[in-house]
mmCIF file of C-alpha atoms in Angstrom:
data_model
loop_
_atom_site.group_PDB
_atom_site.id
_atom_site.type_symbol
_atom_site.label_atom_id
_atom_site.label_comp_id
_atom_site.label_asym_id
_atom_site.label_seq_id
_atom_site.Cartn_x
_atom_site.Cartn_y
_atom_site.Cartn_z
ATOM 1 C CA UNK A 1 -9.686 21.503 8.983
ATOM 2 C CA UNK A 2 -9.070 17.995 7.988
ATOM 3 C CA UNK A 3 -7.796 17.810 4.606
ATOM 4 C CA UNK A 4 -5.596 15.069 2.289
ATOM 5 C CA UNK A 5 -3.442 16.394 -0.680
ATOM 6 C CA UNK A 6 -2.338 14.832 -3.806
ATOM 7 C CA UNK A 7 -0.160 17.318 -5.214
ATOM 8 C CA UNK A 8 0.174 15.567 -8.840
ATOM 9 C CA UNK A 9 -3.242 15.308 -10.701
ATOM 10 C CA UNK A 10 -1.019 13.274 -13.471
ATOM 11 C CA UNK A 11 2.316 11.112 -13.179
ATOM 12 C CA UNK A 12 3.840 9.747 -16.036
ATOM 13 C CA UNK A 13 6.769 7.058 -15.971
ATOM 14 C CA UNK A 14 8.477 4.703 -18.226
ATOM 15 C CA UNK A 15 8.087 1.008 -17.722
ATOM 16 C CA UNK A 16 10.789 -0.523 -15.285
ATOM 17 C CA UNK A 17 11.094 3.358 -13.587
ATOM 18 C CA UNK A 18 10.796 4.078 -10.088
ATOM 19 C CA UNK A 19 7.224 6.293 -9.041
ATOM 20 C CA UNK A 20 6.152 7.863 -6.200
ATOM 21 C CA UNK A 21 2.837 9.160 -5.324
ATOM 22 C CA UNK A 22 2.731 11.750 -2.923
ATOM 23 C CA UNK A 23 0.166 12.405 -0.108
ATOM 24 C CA UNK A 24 0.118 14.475 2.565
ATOM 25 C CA UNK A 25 -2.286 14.794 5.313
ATOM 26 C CA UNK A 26 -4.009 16.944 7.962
ATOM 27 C CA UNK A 27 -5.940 15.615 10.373
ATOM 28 C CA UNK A 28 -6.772 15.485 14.306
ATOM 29 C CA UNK A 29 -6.075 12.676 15.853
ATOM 30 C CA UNK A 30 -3.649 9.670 14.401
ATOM 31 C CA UNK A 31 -5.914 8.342 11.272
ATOM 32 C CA UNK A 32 -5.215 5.130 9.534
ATOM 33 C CA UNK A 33 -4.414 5.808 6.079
ATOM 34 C CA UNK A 34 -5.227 3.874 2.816
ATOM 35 C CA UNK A 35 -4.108 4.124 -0.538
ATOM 36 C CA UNK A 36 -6.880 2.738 -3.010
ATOM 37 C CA UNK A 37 -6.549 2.032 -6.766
ATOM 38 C CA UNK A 38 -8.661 2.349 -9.490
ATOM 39 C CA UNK A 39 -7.982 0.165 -13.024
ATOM 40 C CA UNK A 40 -9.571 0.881 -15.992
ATOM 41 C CA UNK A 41 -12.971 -0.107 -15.904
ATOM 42 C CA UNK A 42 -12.580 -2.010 -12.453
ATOM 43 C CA UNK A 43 -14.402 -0.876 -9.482
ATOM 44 C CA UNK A 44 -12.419 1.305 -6.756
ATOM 45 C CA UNK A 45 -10.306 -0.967 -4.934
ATOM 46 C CA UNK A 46 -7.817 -1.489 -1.583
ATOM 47 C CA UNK A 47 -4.348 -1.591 -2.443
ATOM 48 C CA UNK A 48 -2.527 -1.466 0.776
ATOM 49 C CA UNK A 49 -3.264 -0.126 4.273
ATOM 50 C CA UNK A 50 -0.367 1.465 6.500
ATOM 51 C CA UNK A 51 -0.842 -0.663 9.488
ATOM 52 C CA UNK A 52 -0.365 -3.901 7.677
ATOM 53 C CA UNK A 53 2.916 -2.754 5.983
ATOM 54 C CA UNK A 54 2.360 -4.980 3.157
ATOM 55 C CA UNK A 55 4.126 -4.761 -0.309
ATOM 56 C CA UNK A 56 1.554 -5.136 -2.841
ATOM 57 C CA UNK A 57 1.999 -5.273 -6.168
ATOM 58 C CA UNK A 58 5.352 -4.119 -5.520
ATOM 59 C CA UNK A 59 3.828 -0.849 -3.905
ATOM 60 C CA UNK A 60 4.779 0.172 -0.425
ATOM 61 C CA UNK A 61 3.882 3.122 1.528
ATOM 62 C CA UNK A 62 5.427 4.844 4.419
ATOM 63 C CA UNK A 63 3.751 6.748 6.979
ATOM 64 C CA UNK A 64 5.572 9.848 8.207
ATOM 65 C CA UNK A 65 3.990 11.397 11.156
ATOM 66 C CA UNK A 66 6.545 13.787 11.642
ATOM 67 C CA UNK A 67 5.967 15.039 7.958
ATOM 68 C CA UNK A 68 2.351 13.754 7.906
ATOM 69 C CA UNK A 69 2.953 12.198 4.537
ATOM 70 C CA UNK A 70 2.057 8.547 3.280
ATOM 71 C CA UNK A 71 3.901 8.150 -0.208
ATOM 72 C CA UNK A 72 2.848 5.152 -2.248
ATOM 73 C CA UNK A 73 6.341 3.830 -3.864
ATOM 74 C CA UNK A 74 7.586 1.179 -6.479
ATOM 75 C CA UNK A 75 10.639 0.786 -7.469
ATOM 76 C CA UNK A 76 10.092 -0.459 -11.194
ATOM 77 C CA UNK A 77 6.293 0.407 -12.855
ATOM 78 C CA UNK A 78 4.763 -1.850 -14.732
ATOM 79 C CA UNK A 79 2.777 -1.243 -17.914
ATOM 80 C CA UNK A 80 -0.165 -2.993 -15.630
ATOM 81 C CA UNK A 81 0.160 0.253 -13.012
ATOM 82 C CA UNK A 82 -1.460 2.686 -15.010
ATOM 83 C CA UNK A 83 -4.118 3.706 -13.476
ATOM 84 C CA UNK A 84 -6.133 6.475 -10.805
ATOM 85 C CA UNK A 85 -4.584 6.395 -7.067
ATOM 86 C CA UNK A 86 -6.627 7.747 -4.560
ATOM 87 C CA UNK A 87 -4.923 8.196 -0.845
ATOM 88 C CA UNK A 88 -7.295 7.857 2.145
ATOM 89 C CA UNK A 89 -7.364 8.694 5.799
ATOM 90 C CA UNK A 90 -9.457 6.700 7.789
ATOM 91 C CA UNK A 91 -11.442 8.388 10.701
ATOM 92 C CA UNK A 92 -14.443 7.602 12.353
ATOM 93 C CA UNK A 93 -15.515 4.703 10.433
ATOM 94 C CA UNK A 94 -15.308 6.867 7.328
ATOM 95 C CA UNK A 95 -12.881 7.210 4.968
ATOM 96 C CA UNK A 96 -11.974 10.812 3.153
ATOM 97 C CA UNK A 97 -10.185 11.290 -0.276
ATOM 98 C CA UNK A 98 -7.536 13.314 -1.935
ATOM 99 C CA UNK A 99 -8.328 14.281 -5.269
ATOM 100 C CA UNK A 100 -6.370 11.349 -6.990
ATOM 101 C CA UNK A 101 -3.229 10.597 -9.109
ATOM 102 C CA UNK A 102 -3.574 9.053 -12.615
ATOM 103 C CA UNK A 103 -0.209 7.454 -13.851
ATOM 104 C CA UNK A 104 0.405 6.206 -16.633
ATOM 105 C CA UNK A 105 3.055 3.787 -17.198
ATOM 106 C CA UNK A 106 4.587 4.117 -20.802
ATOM 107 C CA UNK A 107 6.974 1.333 -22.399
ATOM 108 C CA UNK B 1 -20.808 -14.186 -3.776
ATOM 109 C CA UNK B 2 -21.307 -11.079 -1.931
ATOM 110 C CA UNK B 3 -21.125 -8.069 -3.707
ATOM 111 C CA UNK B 4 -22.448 -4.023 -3.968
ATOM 112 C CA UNK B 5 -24.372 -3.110 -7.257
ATOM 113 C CA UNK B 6 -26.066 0.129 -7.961
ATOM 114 C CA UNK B 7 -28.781 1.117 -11.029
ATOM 115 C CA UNK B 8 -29.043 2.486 -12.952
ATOM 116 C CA UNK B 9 -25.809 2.668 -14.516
ATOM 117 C CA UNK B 10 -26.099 5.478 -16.884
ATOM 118 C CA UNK B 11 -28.779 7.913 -16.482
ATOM 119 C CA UNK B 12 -29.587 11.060 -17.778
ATOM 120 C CA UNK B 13 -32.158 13.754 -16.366
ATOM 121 C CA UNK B 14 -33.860 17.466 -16.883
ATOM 122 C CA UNK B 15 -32.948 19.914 -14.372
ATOM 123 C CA UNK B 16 -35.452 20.188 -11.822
ATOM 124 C CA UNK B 17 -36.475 16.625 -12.089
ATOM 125 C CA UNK B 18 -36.579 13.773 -8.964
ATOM 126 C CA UNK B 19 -33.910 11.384 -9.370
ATOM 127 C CA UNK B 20 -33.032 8.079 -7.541
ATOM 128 C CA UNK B 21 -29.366 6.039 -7.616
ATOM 129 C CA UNK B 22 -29.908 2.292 -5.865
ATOM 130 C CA UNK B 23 -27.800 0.848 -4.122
ATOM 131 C CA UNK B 24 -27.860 -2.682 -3.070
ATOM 132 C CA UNK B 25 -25.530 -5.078 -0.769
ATOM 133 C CA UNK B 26 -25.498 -8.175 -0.292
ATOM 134 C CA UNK B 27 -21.928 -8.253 2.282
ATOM 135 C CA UNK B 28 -24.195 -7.793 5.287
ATOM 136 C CA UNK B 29 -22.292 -4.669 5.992
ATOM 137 C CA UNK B 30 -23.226 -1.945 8.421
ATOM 138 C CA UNK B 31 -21.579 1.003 7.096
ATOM 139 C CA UNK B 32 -22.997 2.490 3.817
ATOM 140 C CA UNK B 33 -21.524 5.395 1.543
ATOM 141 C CA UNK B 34 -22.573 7.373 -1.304
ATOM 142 C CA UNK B 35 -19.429 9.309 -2.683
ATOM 143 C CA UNK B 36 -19.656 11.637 -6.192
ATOM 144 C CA UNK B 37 -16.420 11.677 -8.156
ATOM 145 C CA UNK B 38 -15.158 14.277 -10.057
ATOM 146 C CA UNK B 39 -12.191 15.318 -12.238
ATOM 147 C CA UNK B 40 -9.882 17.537 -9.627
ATOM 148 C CA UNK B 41 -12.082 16.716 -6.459
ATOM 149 C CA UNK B 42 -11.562 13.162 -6.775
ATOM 150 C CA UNK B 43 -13.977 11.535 -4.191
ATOM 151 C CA UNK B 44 -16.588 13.529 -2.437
ATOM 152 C CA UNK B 45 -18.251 11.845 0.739
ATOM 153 C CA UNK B 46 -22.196 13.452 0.227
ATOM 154 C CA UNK B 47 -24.410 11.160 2.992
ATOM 155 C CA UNK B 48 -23.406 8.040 5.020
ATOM 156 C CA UNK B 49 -25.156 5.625 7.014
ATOM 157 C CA UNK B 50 -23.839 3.022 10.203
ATOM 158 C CA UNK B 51 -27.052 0.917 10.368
ATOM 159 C CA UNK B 52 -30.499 0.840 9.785
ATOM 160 C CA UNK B 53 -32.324 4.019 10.214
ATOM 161 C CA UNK B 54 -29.237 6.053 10.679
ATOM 162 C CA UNK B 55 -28.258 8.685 8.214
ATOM 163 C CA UNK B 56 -25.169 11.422 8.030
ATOM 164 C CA UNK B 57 -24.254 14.335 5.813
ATOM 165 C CA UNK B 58 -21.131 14.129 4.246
ATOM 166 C CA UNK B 59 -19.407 17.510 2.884
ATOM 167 C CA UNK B 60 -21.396 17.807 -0.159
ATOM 168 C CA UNK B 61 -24.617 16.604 1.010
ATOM 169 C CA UNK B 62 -26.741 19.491 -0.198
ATOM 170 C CA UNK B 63 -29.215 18.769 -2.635
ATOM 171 C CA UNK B 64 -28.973 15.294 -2.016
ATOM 172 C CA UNK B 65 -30.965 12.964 0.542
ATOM 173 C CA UNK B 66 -30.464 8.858 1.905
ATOM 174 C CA UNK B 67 -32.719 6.915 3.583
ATOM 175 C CA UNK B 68 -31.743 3.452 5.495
ATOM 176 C CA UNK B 69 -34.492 1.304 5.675
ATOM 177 C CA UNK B 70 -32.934 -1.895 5.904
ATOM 178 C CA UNK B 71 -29.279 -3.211 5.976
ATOM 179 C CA UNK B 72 -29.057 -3.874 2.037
ATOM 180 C CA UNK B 73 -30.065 -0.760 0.819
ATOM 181 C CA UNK B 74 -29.255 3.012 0.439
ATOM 182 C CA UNK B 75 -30.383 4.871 -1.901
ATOM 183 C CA UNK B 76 -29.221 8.153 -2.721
ATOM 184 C CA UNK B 77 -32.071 10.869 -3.967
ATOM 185 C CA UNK B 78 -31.390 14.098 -5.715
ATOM 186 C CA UNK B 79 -34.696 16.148 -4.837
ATOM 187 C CA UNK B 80 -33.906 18.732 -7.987
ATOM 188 C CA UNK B 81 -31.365 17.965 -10.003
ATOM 189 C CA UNK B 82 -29.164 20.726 -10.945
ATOM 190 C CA UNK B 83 -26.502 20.823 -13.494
ATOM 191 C CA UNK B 84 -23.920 20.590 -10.586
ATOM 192 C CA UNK B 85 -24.351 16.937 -9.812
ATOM 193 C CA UNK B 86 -23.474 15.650 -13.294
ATOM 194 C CA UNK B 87 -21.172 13.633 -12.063
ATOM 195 C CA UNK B 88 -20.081 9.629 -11.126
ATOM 196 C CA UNK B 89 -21.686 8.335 -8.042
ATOM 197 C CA UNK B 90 -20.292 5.606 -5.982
ATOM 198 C CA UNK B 91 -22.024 3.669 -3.721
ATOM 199 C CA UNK B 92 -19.538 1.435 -1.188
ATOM 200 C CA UNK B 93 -19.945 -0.474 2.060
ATOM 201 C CA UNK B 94 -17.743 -1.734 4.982
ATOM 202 C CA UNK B 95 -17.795 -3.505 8.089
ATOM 203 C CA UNK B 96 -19.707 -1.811 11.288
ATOM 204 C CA UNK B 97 -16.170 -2.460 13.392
ATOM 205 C CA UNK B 98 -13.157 -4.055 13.914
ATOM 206 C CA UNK B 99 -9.475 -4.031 11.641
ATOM 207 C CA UNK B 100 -10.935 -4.231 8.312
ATOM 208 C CA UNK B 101 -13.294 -0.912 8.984
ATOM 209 C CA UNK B 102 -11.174 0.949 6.547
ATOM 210 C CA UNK B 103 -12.048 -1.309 3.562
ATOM 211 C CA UNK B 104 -14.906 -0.368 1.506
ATOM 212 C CA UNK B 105 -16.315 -2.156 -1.045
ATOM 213 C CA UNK B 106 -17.228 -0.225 -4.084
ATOM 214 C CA UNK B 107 -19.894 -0.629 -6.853
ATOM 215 C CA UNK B 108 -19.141 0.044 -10.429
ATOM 216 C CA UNK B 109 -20.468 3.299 -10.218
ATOM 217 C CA UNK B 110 -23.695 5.240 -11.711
ATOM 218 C CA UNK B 111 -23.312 7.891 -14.205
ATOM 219 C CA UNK B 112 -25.857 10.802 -14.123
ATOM 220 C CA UNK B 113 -25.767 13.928 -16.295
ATOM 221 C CA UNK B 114 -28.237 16.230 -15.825
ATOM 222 C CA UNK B 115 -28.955 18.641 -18.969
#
C-alpha cells in the first residue's frame, strides 16, 4: 500500500538550531515529492519540490531512494519557521499527505 | 488575481442534516480537490475531479459526494452528516498537466462541526 510517514507529530527547536523533518515514503513507482507548509492562519502552501532542488527559506530536502526518505532540513530555525509541515508524494496528478509536523521555533 | 475561495467558512450542523462546502476557482485549473484535515491524520484526500464532469473517490470518500459541473466549481456534499466529519475541509486546485502538476493551490479552509 502506498503510504507517507511523519514520524514526529511535534518538533521543538531553539532559534538559530539546526531541524530536521523526517519523511519517509512507500510508494510504486518513482513519485515526485513535495514538502508543503502551513503558517498560522495562512492557507496551505508549496515550500519546495525535490526536482527543483531549491533552498527555500533556508530549507532543503534530499531525496533518498535507496532509503525512500525526503527530510526537510535547515541549518539555523528561525522564530518565523514555526509552523505545520506536511510532506507529499505526488502520483497521478494527485498529491497524498503524511500526517504533518508542527515545530515550533522557541528563542 | 486568481485565487480558490470556499463558503462557508465556519459552519455548524445537526446530525443527519444535508450539508454543502463551495468551492470556487478562478485559476482556470483542471484538477480539483477536496481534502479533510485532522489532528494525527493530517490531510485526507475524500473526492477529486480532472475536468468537467469527471469525479473520483479519494480514501475517505464515504459519506461524502462532488459534482463537476463546470471548471470553477466543486462542491463537496455531505448527504448525512455524522459526527465523524467534524473536521477542516480544504478545497485546492492545480494545473491539468505539465511540471507544476504537483502544486495545488489551497483555500483558507471551511470549518464544519456537526453536533
Amino acid at each position: 500500500a502506498q503510504r507517507v510517514t511523519q514520524p514526529e507529530k511535534l518538533l521543538s527547536v531553539f532559534k538559530g538550531a539546526p531541524v530536521e523533518l523526517k519523511c519517509n515514503y512507500s510508494y510504486s513507482g518513482s513519485p515526485e515529492l513535495f514538502w508543503y507548509v502551513q503558517y498560522s492562519r495562512q492557507r496551505l502552501q508549496l515550500l519546495l519540490r525535490h526536482i527543483s532542488r531549491e533552498s527555500i527559506k533556508g530549507f532543503t530536502a534530499d531525496l533518498n531512494k535507496g532509503e525512500t526518505s525526503f527530510h526537510l532540513k535547515k541549518p539555523f530555525a528561525q522564530e518565523e519557521d514555526s509552523a505545520m509541515y506536511y510532506c507529499a508524494p505526488h502520483n497521478d496528478y494527485k498529491l497524498s499527505f503524511g500526517a504533518g509536523t508542527t515545530v515550533t521555533v522557541r528563542a | 488575481d486568481a485565487e480558490i475561495t470556499q463558503s462557508p467558512r465556519h459552519k455548524i450542523t445537526e446530525t443527519g442534516r444535508q450539508v454543502t462546502l463551495a468551492c470556487h476557482q478562478t485559476w482556470n485549473h483542471n484538477n480539483m480537490f477536496w481534502y479533510r484535515q485532522d489532528l494525527g491524520h493530517g490531510l485526507r484526500l475524500i473526492h477529486y475531479s480532472y475536468g468537467v464532469q469527471d469525479t473520483n473517490k479519494g480514501e475517505v470518500s464515504d459519506g461524502y459526494s462532488v459534482s463537476r459541473s463546470n471548471t470553477e466549481d466543486l462542491p463537496l456534499t455531505l448527504e448525512s452528516a455524522a459526527s465523524s466529519q467534524t473536521s477542516v475541509y480544504f478545497c485546492a486546485s492545480s494545473e491539468l498537466a505539465g511540471t507544476n502538476t504537483g502544486e495545488l493551490f489551497f483555500g483558507e479552509g471551511s470549518r464544519l462541526t456537526v453536533l
